[in-house]
């Protein structure tokens, strides 16, 4: 295993060791461990930059599942290095920020930092993997870790709701992504990304090319919150501010962008790829910018601005794919859109991390993030105001910040699209600069509102009684460094252009260095009087007017129909599928163990009977079977008699003894069949089982003693006879049919040579099927824990299908009612809830989004975990008690 592998896996190692380190140094805040590791990883990865800049990528491979061609191969080139540096650099600053932000006396810091480190390791593994399946494994791990981080304040109903929404949407996209990867393997015969690049043009003519593309883009769009899959991101703002700053500025939402950039060489040149990526990005850009203006929560503004900025970068990646169908100067012209996307990726991490941390500082000091309750903080918190101003100016795309340069490149790319002359762009390309300009105007507006309404104007009356001051240094230093980076990227863009951006862009579009060309990497503030500059002048002018008159025209959002909301569609879908599943489940989950056994056996009858009926090489010849001796007949009759007597036993002790009798008679049969090892194993297992049954059944209700008529049930009779007949036929077929070489020959040959054991049964259990044995032990362990918990709870028997249950009438019903109340928050099945009543349905019904939505949902006034540390807040408080259920 190489150093690069160790760097990738080191966050997981620290996550496992963190609880022990916390006990070894109880007074040291656990965030320091995460901050130091992140800084070390950042420095170590930065050490590879010279080789990457020289065009020498680093590849290291570790065999994982060689038989399936799956290896843990890490590949460090310009693109993966850029993302890895963002992950570790932002990770160090976020961990440093959280040292002051997270209260060690009130928070579960072990859980927080373990999850944060797991997320960091998953992101590193994702961007460094060269194998599609290992990339997918890390991809899903990021979804799980983000789900747990978003739901960190698990007592808050909206945190649980936002975590569940993010998990469902991103996991759905993840399943599509896996399907797309499998289709790529079917087309190319490899899971290696580098080998996919080498497959080249033949893939585009394959009939599976388009389905694979759509499925992969589904995964990328859900992860990077592209419209209409964006709805999970605003609800994810319920996470603590350090989590929001990390997930939504440099890591999780960038995973989809990374995937699109990484697979651009595979799909570039396909018109479907261009239109889906570029147009989807532009729609997301416009929607996010329009939605951000309406928000009144600081993190709400940043949530929708993140959606907007992600759409901007996605649209640039779509335009960059045009480089795959041109050559010469035209190729470099459209490849510049990819350079703009990667440079804006770096700018976005700088200004969005700054603004998230500033929003956390404001909330930390004032107790609110509602801009309607804020104002006049510039005089009290000048440092926070300065970093917020720098971040907002860069986000708005104004000089001399890096955001201005990447925004100018974005506008130029939109204009150049009109001259492409392919994919019917002669007609539709005019929409690209128009949408870009409108979205940029509203980007200016929400950036200005973030600063103006928070820091300017008079100090609100409710804030004058609070002791507001600057945050502690550890909370101020990270956003200060990020805001300085936002300024440095504008004043000195060449520092990143040649060392990070150009190697990353050439790795994203390997056709350019392969043809002997180099991407131009000259980034500068002044480009002359270009069309993009005049568009910027118009953006500033229109944006200034809209900002000054915002209180008047923003009321127009209230005219939008509230019912046409994607959030409401999501909630309604959950309610619909929950009702359907409850009703379907109630058809067979009736509480009767006898019914469950009947269903299982009926399904087995259908499957095995169909296989036996369709098999053409199955015979039932009995002439070659061994002769059954008289004493064996006696044992078989004894087995049948004991089995028939079990259902008629009048006490549990007798039933257990009869069951044990069956096992001991089988032991005797093994002895006569000259299988002493099986006989010994059967005897030990039977003895232990009988003993455990006697101990466990001691705590169960007594069997009924009254007599009652037993009704004849034809379905049960038919199932019983059919199962017996089918198993008899299968046994006869197995004895007479042998289309393959017996596997026993292999075990006889290899047991001693490969495993060093003479007892074939033991060798199979311990060596050849060691994982099966381990999992069986785990199943027994889980079952034992369940039995122990049931005994501790001392529940009454409530199996209505058993004739031996001692029902307690009203007492049992009350106990079941209390149990449902404790588990679900209401007494009764889901279908009994009336969706029209307050509290009915899923969390979020009466307000589809935890943050205001563009399509009509009303704004939610809420604060971070410090404002509502223990209980559910907001609209959830007004729910009826019966309606509060865990999302």
PDB file of N, CA and C in Angstrom, residues 95-171:
ATOM      1  N   UNK A  95     -12.448  22.660  10.679  1.00  0.00           N
ATOM      2  CA  UNK A  95     -12.148  22.046  11.976  1.00  0.00           C
ATOM      3  C   UNK A  95     -11.660  23.099  12.972  1.00  0.00           C
ATOM      4  N   UNK A  96     -10.823  24.029  12.501  1.00  0.00           N
ATOM      5  CA  UNK A  96     -10.357  25.110  13.366  1.00  0.00           C
ATOM      6  C   UNK A  96     -11.526  25.991  13.809  1.00  0.00           C
ATOM      7  N   UNK A  97     -12.407  26.309  12.897  1.00  0.00           N
ATOM      8  CA  UNK A  97     -13.586  27.128  13.198  1.00  0.00           C
ATOM      9  C   UNK A  97     -14.487  26.420  14.214  1.00  0.00           C
ATOM     10  N   UNK A  98     -14.641  25.102  14.051  1.00  0.00           N
ATOM     11  CA  UNK A  98     -15.551  24.362  14.927  1.00  0.00           C
ATOM     12  C   UNK A  98     -15.010  24.222  16.342  1.00  0.00           C
ATOM     13  N   UNK A  99     -13.689  24.394  16.528  1.00  0.00           N
ATOM     14  CA  UNK A  99     -13.128  24.332  17.882  1.00  0.00           C
ATOM     15  C   UNK A  99     -13.768  25.402  18.762  1.00  0.00           C
ATOM     16  N   UNK A 100     -13.979  26.586  18.194  1.00  0.00           N
ATOM     17  CA  UNK A 100     -14.630  27.650  18.956  1.00  0.00           C
ATOM     18  C   UNK A 100     -16.149  27.571  18.860  1.00  0.00           C
ATOM     19  N   UNK A 101     -16.657  27.049  17.739  1.00  0.00           N
ATOM     20  CA  UNK A 101     -18.102  27.061  17.517  1.00  0.00           C
ATOM     21  C   UNK A 101     -18.812  25.964  18.311  1.00  0.00           C
ATOM     22  N   UNK A 102     -18.226  24.759  18.354  1.00  0.00           N
ATOM     23  CA  UNK A 102     -18.868  23.628  19.017  1.00  0.00           C
ATOM     24  C   UNK A 102     -18.528  23.654  20.502  1.00  0.00           C
ATOM     25  N   UNK A 103     -19.548  23.620  21.320  1.00  0.00           N
ATOM     26  CA  UNK A 103     -19.391  23.672  22.774  1.00  0.00           C
ATOM     27  C   UNK A 103     -19.139  22.267  23.300  1.00  0.00           C
ATOM     28  N   UNK A 104     -17.955  22.033  23.840  1.00  0.00           N
ATOM     29  CA  UNK A 104     -17.594  20.691  24.298  1.00  0.00           C
ATOM     30  C   UNK A 104     -18.411  20.236  25.489  1.00  0.00           C
ATOM     31  N   UNK A 105     -18.993  21.168  26.235  1.00  0.00           N
ATOM     32  CA  UNK A 105     -19.785  20.775  27.405  1.00  0.00           C
ATOM     33  C   UNK A 105     -21.220  20.433  27.036  1.00  0.00           C
ATOM     34  N   UNK A 106     -21.672  20.850  25.844  1.00  0.00           N
ATOM     35  CA  UNK A 106     -23.055  20.620  25.459  1.00  0.00           C
ATOM     36  C   UNK A 106     -23.195  19.702  24.251  1.00  0.00           C
ATOM     37  N   UNK A 107     -22.147  19.530  23.482  1.00  0.00           N
ATOM     38  CA  UNK A 107     -22.247  18.787  22.234  1.00  0.00           C
ATOM     39  C   UNK A 107     -21.588  17.421  22.365  1.00  0.00           C
ATOM     40  N   UNK A 108     -22.027  16.496  21.504  1.00  0.00           N
ATOM     41  CA  UNK A 108     -21.391  15.193  21.396  1.00  0.00           C
ATOM     42  C   UNK A 108     -20.267  15.308  20.378  1.00  0.00           C
ATOM     43  N   UNK A 109     -19.091  15.731  20.861  1.00  0.00           N
ATOM     44  CA  UNK A 109     -18.005  16.042  19.937  1.00  0.00           C
ATOM     45  C   UNK A 109     -17.419  14.802  19.290  1.00  0.00           C
ATOM     46  N   UNK A 110     -17.405  13.675  20.003  1.00  0.00           N
ATOM     47  CA  UNK A 110     -16.898  12.451  19.392  1.00  0.00           C
ATOM     48  C   UNK A 110     -17.674  12.135  18.130  1.00  0.00           C
ATOM     49  N   UNK A 111     -18.981  12.136  18.239  1.00  0.00           N
ATOM     50  CA  UNK A 111     -19.827  11.825  17.088  1.00  0.00           C
ATOM     51  C   UNK A 111     -19.626  12.835  15.970  1.00  0.00           C
ATOM     52  N   UNK A 112     -19.539  14.116  16.315  1.00  0.00           N
ATOM     53  CA  UNK A 112     -19.402  15.151  15.301  1.00  0.00           C
ATOM     54  C   UNK A 112     -18.118  14.987  14.502  1.00  0.00           C
ATOM     55  N   UNK A 113     -16.990  14.853  15.181  1.00  0.00           N
ATOM     56  CA  UNK A 113     -15.715  14.808  14.468  1.00  0.00           C
ATOM     57  C   UNK A 113     -15.468  13.454  13.814  1.00  0.00           C
ATOM     58  N   UNK A 114     -16.003  12.391  14.379  1.00  0.00           N
ATOM     59  CA  UNK A 114     -15.897  11.098  13.699  1.00  0.00           C
ATOM     60  C   UNK A 114     -16.613  11.152  12.356  1.00  0.00           C
ATOM     61  N   UNK A 115     -17.827  11.715  12.363  1.00  0.00           N
ATOM     62  CA  UNK A 115     -18.566  11.831  11.111  1.00  0.00           C
ATOM     63  C   UNK A 115     -17.876  12.786  10.135  1.00  0.00           C
ATOM     64  N   UNK A 116     -17.331  13.880  10.655  1.00  0.00           N
ATOM     65  CA  UNK A 116     -16.646  14.835   9.786  1.00  0.00           C
ATOM     66  C   UNK A 116     -15.423  14.194   9.128  1.00  0.00           C
ATOM     67  N   UNK A 117     -14.674  13.399   9.889  1.00  0.00           N
ATOM     68  CA  UNK A 117     -13.495  12.730   9.339  1.00  0.00           C
ATOM     69  C   UNK A 117     -13.889  11.651   8.336  1.00  0.00           C
ATOM     70  N   UNK A 118     -14.957  10.923   8.626  1.00  0.00           N
ATOM     71  CA  UNK A 118     -15.427   9.918   7.670  1.00  0.00           C
ATOM     72  C   UNK A 118     -15.835  10.589   6.364  1.00  0.00           C
ATOM     73  N   UNK A 119     -16.504  11.728   6.492  1.00  0.00           N
ATOM     74  CA  UNK A 119     -16.907  12.448   5.288  1.00  0.00           C
ATOM     75  C   UNK A 119     -15.688  12.925   4.506  1.00  0.00           C
ATOM     76  N   UNK A 120     -14.696  13.444   5.206  1.00  0.00           N
ATOM     77  CA  UNK A 120     -13.477  13.893   4.526  1.00  0.00           C
ATOM     78  C   UNK A 120     -12.796  12.729   3.810  1.00  0.00           C
ATOM     79  N   UNK A 121     -12.668  11.589   4.483  1.00  0.00           N
ATOM     80  CA  UNK A 121     -12.044  10.429   3.849  1.00  0.00           C
ATOM     81  C   UNK A 121     -12.833   9.937   2.651  1.00  0.00           C
ATOM     82  N   UNK A 122     -14.164   9.960   2.755  1.00  0.00           N
ATOM     83  CA  UNK A 122     -14.987   9.519   1.629  1.00  0.00           C
ATOM     84  C   UNK A 122     -14.805  10.435   0.422  1.00  0.00           C
ATOM     85  N   UNK A 123     -14.731  11.752   0.664  1.00  0.00           N
ATOM     86  CA  UNK A 123     -14.524  12.681  -0.437  1.00  0.00           C
ATOM     87  C   UNK A 123     -13.150  12.506  -1.075  1.00  0.00           C
ATOM     88  N   UNK A 124     -12.135  12.289  -0.246  1.00  0.00           N
ATOM     89  CA  UNK A 124     -10.797  12.043  -0.799  1.00  0.00           C
ATOM     90  C   UNK A 124     -10.776  10.774  -1.636  1.00  0.00           C
ATOM     91  N   UNK A 125     -11.389   9.721  -1.125  1.00  0.00           N
ATOM     92  CA  UNK A 125     -11.439   8.487  -1.890  1.00  0.00           C
ATOM     93  C   UNK A 125     -12.194   8.656  -3.193  1.00  0.00           C
ATOM     94  N   UNK A 126     -13.241   9.479  -3.175  1.00  0.00           N
ATOM     95  CA  UNK A 126     -14.051   9.699  -4.379  1.00  0.00           C
ATOM     96  C   UNK A 126     -13.230  10.373  -5.469  1.00  0.00           C
ATOM     97  N   UNK A 127     -12.514  11.443  -5.129  1.00  0.00           N
ATOM     98  CA  UNK A 127     -11.813  12.201  -6.167  1.00  0.00           C
ATOM     99  C   UNK A 127     -10.508  11.536  -6.591  1.00  0.00           C
ATOM    100  N   UNK A 128      -9.994  10.613  -5.786  1.00  0.00           N
ATOM    101  CA  UNK A 128      -8.731   9.960  -6.131  1.00  0.00           C
ATOM    102  C   UNK A 128      -8.919   8.589  -6.759  1.00  0.00           C
ATOM    103  N   UNK A 129     -10.124   8.041  -6.737  1.00  0.00           N
ATOM    104  CA  UNK A 129     -10.351   6.685  -7.251  1.00  0.00           C
ATOM    105  C   UNK A 129     -10.281   6.666  -8.768  1.00  0.00           C
ATOM    106  N   UNK A 130      -9.618   5.643  -9.288  1.00  0.00           N
ATOM    107  CA  UNK A 130      -9.554   5.436 -10.728  1.00  0.00           C
ATOM    108  C   UNK A 130     -10.419   4.263 -11.150  1.00  0.00           C
ATOM    109  N   UNK A 131     -11.101   3.629 -10.202  1.00  0.00           N
ATOM    110  CA  UNK A 131     -11.989   2.519 -10.478  1.00  0.00           C
ATOM    111  C   UNK A 131     -13.424   2.963 -10.215  1.00  0.00           C
ATOM    112  N   UNK A 132     -14.309   2.689 -11.150  1.00  0.00           N
ATOM    113  CA  UNK A 132     -15.679   3.174 -11.033  1.00  0.00           C
ATOM    114  C   UNK A 132     -16.390   2.609  -9.807  1.00  0.00           C
ATOM    115  N   UNK A 133     -16.130   1.356  -9.467  1.00  0.00           N
ATOM    116  CA  UNK A 133     -16.838   0.755  -8.336  1.00  0.00           C
ATOM    117  C   UNK A 133     -16.328   1.296  -7.005  1.00  0.00           C
ATOM    118  N   UNK A 134     -15.025   1.506  -6.886  1.00  0.00           N
ATOM    119  CA  UNK A 134     -14.534   2.113  -5.648  1.00  0.00           C
ATOM    120  C   UNK A 134     -15.000   3.566  -5.551  1.00  0.00           C
ATOM    121  N   UNK A 135     -15.053   4.254  -6.691  1.00  0.00           N
ATOM    122  CA  UNK A 135     -15.596   5.614  -6.681  1.00  0.00           C
ATOM    123  C   UNK A 135     -17.045   5.608  -6.206  1.00  0.00           C
ATOM    124  N   UNK A 136     -17.813   4.628  -6.675  1.00  0.00           N
ATOM    125  CA  UNK A 136     -19.208   4.547  -6.249  1.00  0.00           C
ATOM    126  C   UNK A 136     -19.318   4.247  -4.757  1.00  0.00           C
ATOM    127  N   UNK A 137     -18.441   3.384  -4.244  1.00  0.00           N
ATOM    128  CA  UNK A 137     -18.473   3.095  -2.815  1.00  0.00           C
ATOM    129  C   UNK A 137     -18.241   4.340  -1.983  1.00  0.00           C
ATOM    130  N   UNK A 138     -17.247   5.136  -2.352  1.00  0.00           N
ATOM    131  CA  UNK A 138     -16.999   6.389  -1.637  1.00  0.00           C
ATOM    132  C   UNK A 138     -18.132   7.390  -1.868  1.00  0.00           C
ATOM    133  N   UNK A 139     -18.709   7.365  -3.050  1.00  0.00           N
ATOM    134  CA  UNK A 139     -19.830   8.256  -3.377  1.00  0.00           C
ATOM    135  C   UNK A 139     -20.986   8.044  -2.401  1.00  0.00           C
ATOM    136  N   UNK A 140     -21.358   6.796  -2.196  1.00  0.00           N
ATOM    137  CA  UNK A 140     -22.465   6.501  -1.287  1.00  0.00           C
ATOM    138  C   UNK A 140     -22.083   6.760   0.170  1.00  0.00           C
ATOM    139  N   UNK A 141     -20.817   6.580   0.487  1.00  0.00           N
ATOM    140  CA  UNK A 141     -20.379   6.874   1.850  1.00  0.00           C
ATOM    141  C   UNK A 141     -20.511   8.363   2.151  1.00  0.00           C
ATOM    142  N   UNK A 142     -20.285   9.216   1.157  1.00  0.00           N
ATOM    143  CA  UNK A 142     -20.503  10.654   1.382  1.00  0.00           C
ATOM    144  C   UNK A 142     -21.975  10.946   1.670  1.00  0.00           C
ATOM    145  N   UNK A 143     -22.883  10.228   0.997  1.00  0.00           N
ATOM    146  CA  UNK A 143     -24.314  10.432   1.249  1.00  0.00           C
ATOM    147  C   UNK A 143     -24.678  10.027   2.668  1.00  0.00           C
ATOM    148  N   UNK A 144     -24.137   8.900   3.124  1.00  0.00           N
ATOM    149  CA  UNK A 144     -24.452   8.429   4.475  1.00  0.00           C
ATOM    150  C   UNK A 144     -23.872   9.372   5.517  1.00  0.00           C
ATOM    151  N   UNK A 145     -22.606   9.770   5.318  1.00  0.00           N
ATOM    152  CA  UNK A 145     -21.972  10.668   6.290  1.00  0.00           C
ATOM    153  C   UNK A 145     -22.673  12.019   6.323  1.00  0.00           C
ATOM    154  N   UNK A 146     -23.062  12.546   5.160  1.00  0.00           N
ATOM    155  CA  UNK A 146     -23.758  13.835   5.144  1.00  0.00           C
ATOM    156  C   UNK A 146     -25.131  13.713   5.785  1.00  0.00           C
ATOM    157  N   UNK A 147     -25.804  12.586   5.604  1.00  0.00           N
ATOM    158  CA  UNK A 147     -27.093  12.349   6.264  1.00  0.00           C
ATOM    159  C   UNK A 147     -26.945  12.440   7.782  1.00  0.00           C
ATOM    160  N   UNK A 148     -25.906  11.831   8.309  1.00  0.00           N
ATOM    161  CA  UNK A 148     -25.695  11.856   9.757  1.00  0.00           C
ATOM    162  C   UNK A 148     -25.248  13.233  10.242  1.00  0.00           C
ATOM    163  N   UNK A 149     -24.495  13.941   9.418  1.00  0.00           N
ATOM    164  CA  UNK A 149     -24.060  15.284   9.811  1.00  0.00           C
ATOM    165  C   UNK A 149     -25.218  16.283   9.754  1.00  0.00           C
ATOM    166  N   UNK A 150     -26.032  16.190   8.717  1.00  0.00           N
ATOM    167  CA  UNK A 150     -27.183  17.094   8.628  1.00  0.00           C
ATOM    168  C   UNK A 150     -28.151  16.841   9.775  1.00  0.00           C
ATOM    169  N   UNK A 151     -28.329  15.584  10.142  1.00  0.00           N
ATOM    170  CA  UNK A 151     -29.196  15.236  11.260  1.00  0.00           C
ATOM    171  C   UNK A 151     -28.480  15.197  12.592  1.00  0.00           C
ATOM    172  N   UNK A 152     -27.380  15.928  12.693  1.00  0.00           N
ATOM    173  CA  UNK A 152     -26.591  15.905  13.933  1.00  0.00           C
ATOM    174  C   UNK A 152     -27.432  16.341  15.129  1.00  0.00           C
ATOM    175  N   UNK A 153     -28.214  17.397  14.978  1.00  0.00           N
ATOM    176  CA  UNK A 153     -29.125  17.818  16.047  1.00  0.00           C
ATOM    177  C   UNK A 153     -30.400  16.982  15.952  1.00  0.00           C
ATOM    178  N   UNK A 154     -30.281  15.721  16.325  1.00  0.00           N
ATOM    179  CA  UNK A 154     -31.347  14.770  16.034  1.00  0.00           C
ATOM    180  C   UNK A 154     -32.613  15.032  16.840  1.00  0.00           C
ATOM    181  N   UNK A 155     -32.555  15.841  17.882  1.00  0.00           N
ATOM    182  CA  UNK A 155     -33.769  16.177  18.620  1.00  0.00           C
ATOM    183  C   UNK A 155     -34.616  17.206  17.874  1.00  0.00           C
ATOM    184  N   UNK A 156     -34.021  17.858  16.907  1.00  0.00           N
ATOM    185  CA  UNK A 156     -34.723  18.856  16.108  1.00  0.00           C
ATOM    186  C   UNK A 156     -35.419  18.158  14.944  1.00  0.00           C
ATOM    187  N   UNK A 157     -36.725  18.304  14.887  1.00  0.00           N
ATOM    188  CA  UNK A 157     -37.497  17.616  13.859  1.00  0.00           C
ATOM    189  C   UNK A 157     -37.067  18.019  12.459  1.00  0.00           C
ATOM    190  N   UNK A 158     -36.748  19.299  12.257  1.00  0.00           N
ATOM    191  CA  UNK A 158     -36.363  19.757  10.933  1.00  0.00           C
ATOM    192  C   UNK A 158     -34.980  19.245  10.530  1.00  0.00           C
ATOM    193  N   UNK A 159     -34.127  18.992  11.490  1.00  0.00           N
ATOM    194  CA  UNK A 159     -32.835  18.382  11.168  1.00  0.00           C
ATOM    195  C   UNK A 159     -33.045  16.957  10.663  1.00  0.00           C
ATOM    196  N   UNK A 160     -33.910  16.234  11.319  1.00  0.00           N
ATOM    197  CA  UNK A 160     -34.200  14.873  10.877  1.00  0.00           C
ATOM    198  C   UNK A 160     -34.850  14.872   9.495  1.00  0.00           C
ATOM    199  N   UNK A 161     -35.762  15.816   9.295  1.00  0.00           N
ATOM    200  CA  UNK A 161     -36.456  15.907   8.008  1.00  0.00           C
ATOM    201  C   UNK A 161     -35.468  16.247   6.883  1.00  0.00           C
ATOM    202  N   UNK A 162     -34.591  17.228   7.120  1.00  0.00           N
ATOM    203  CA  UNK A 162     -33.608  17.595   6.104  1.00  0.00           C
ATOM    204  C   UNK A 162     -32.621  16.478   5.822  1.00  0.00           C
ATOM    205  N   UNK A 163     -32.214  15.751   6.867  1.00  0.00           N
ATOM    206  CA  UNK A 163     -31.280  14.645   6.672  1.00  0.00           C
ATOM    207  C   UNK A 163     -31.912  13.539   5.839  1.00  0.00           C
ATOM    208  N   UNK A 164     -33.170  13.218   6.146  1.00  0.00           N
ATOM    209  CA  UNK A 164     -33.848  12.172   5.394  1.00  0.00           C
ATOM    210  C   UNK A 164     -34.039  12.578   3.939  1.00  0.00           C
ATOM    211  N   UNK A 165     -34.392  13.840   3.714  1.00  0.00           N
ATOM    212  CA  UNK A 165     -34.587  14.304   2.336  1.00  0.00           C
ATOM    213  C   UNK A 165     -33.294  14.207   1.539  1.00  0.00           C
ATOM    214  N   UNK A 166     -32.195  14.641   2.124  1.00  0.00           N
ATOM    215  CA  UNK A 166     -30.913  14.572   1.412  1.00  0.00           C
ATOM    216  C   UNK A 166     -30.531  13.130   1.116  1.00  0.00           C
ATOM    217  N   UNK A 167     -30.787  12.231   2.073  1.00  0.00           N
ATOM    218  CA  UNK A 167     -30.429  10.833   1.871  1.00  0.00           C
ATOM    219  C   UNK A 167     -31.262  10.209   0.763  1.00  0.00           C
ATOM    220  N   UNK A 168     -32.561  10.425   0.788  1.00  0.00           N
ATOM    221  CA  UNK A 168     -33.428   9.804  -0.212  1.00  0.00           C
ATOM    222  C   UNK A 168     -33.087  10.288  -1.621  1.00  0.00           C
ATOM    223  N   UNK A 169     -32.873  11.582  -1.774  1.00  0.00           N
ATOM    224  CA  UNK A 169     -32.625  12.123  -3.112  1.00  0.00           C
ATOM    225  C   UNK A 169     -31.249  11.710  -3.621  1.00  0.00           C
ATOM    226  N   UNK A 170     -30.219  11.869  -2.798  1.00  0.00           N
ATOM    227  CA  UNK A 170     -28.867  11.526  -3.261  1.00  0.00           C
ATOM    228  C   UNK A 170     -28.679  10.024  -3.416  1.00  0.00           C
ATOM    229  N   UNK A 171     -29.330   9.231  -2.566  1.00  0.00           N
ATOM    230  CA  UNK A 171     -29.225   7.780  -2.710  1.00  0.00           C
ATOM    231  C   UNK A 171     -29.959   7.298  -3.960  1.00  0.00           C
TER     232      UNK A 171
END
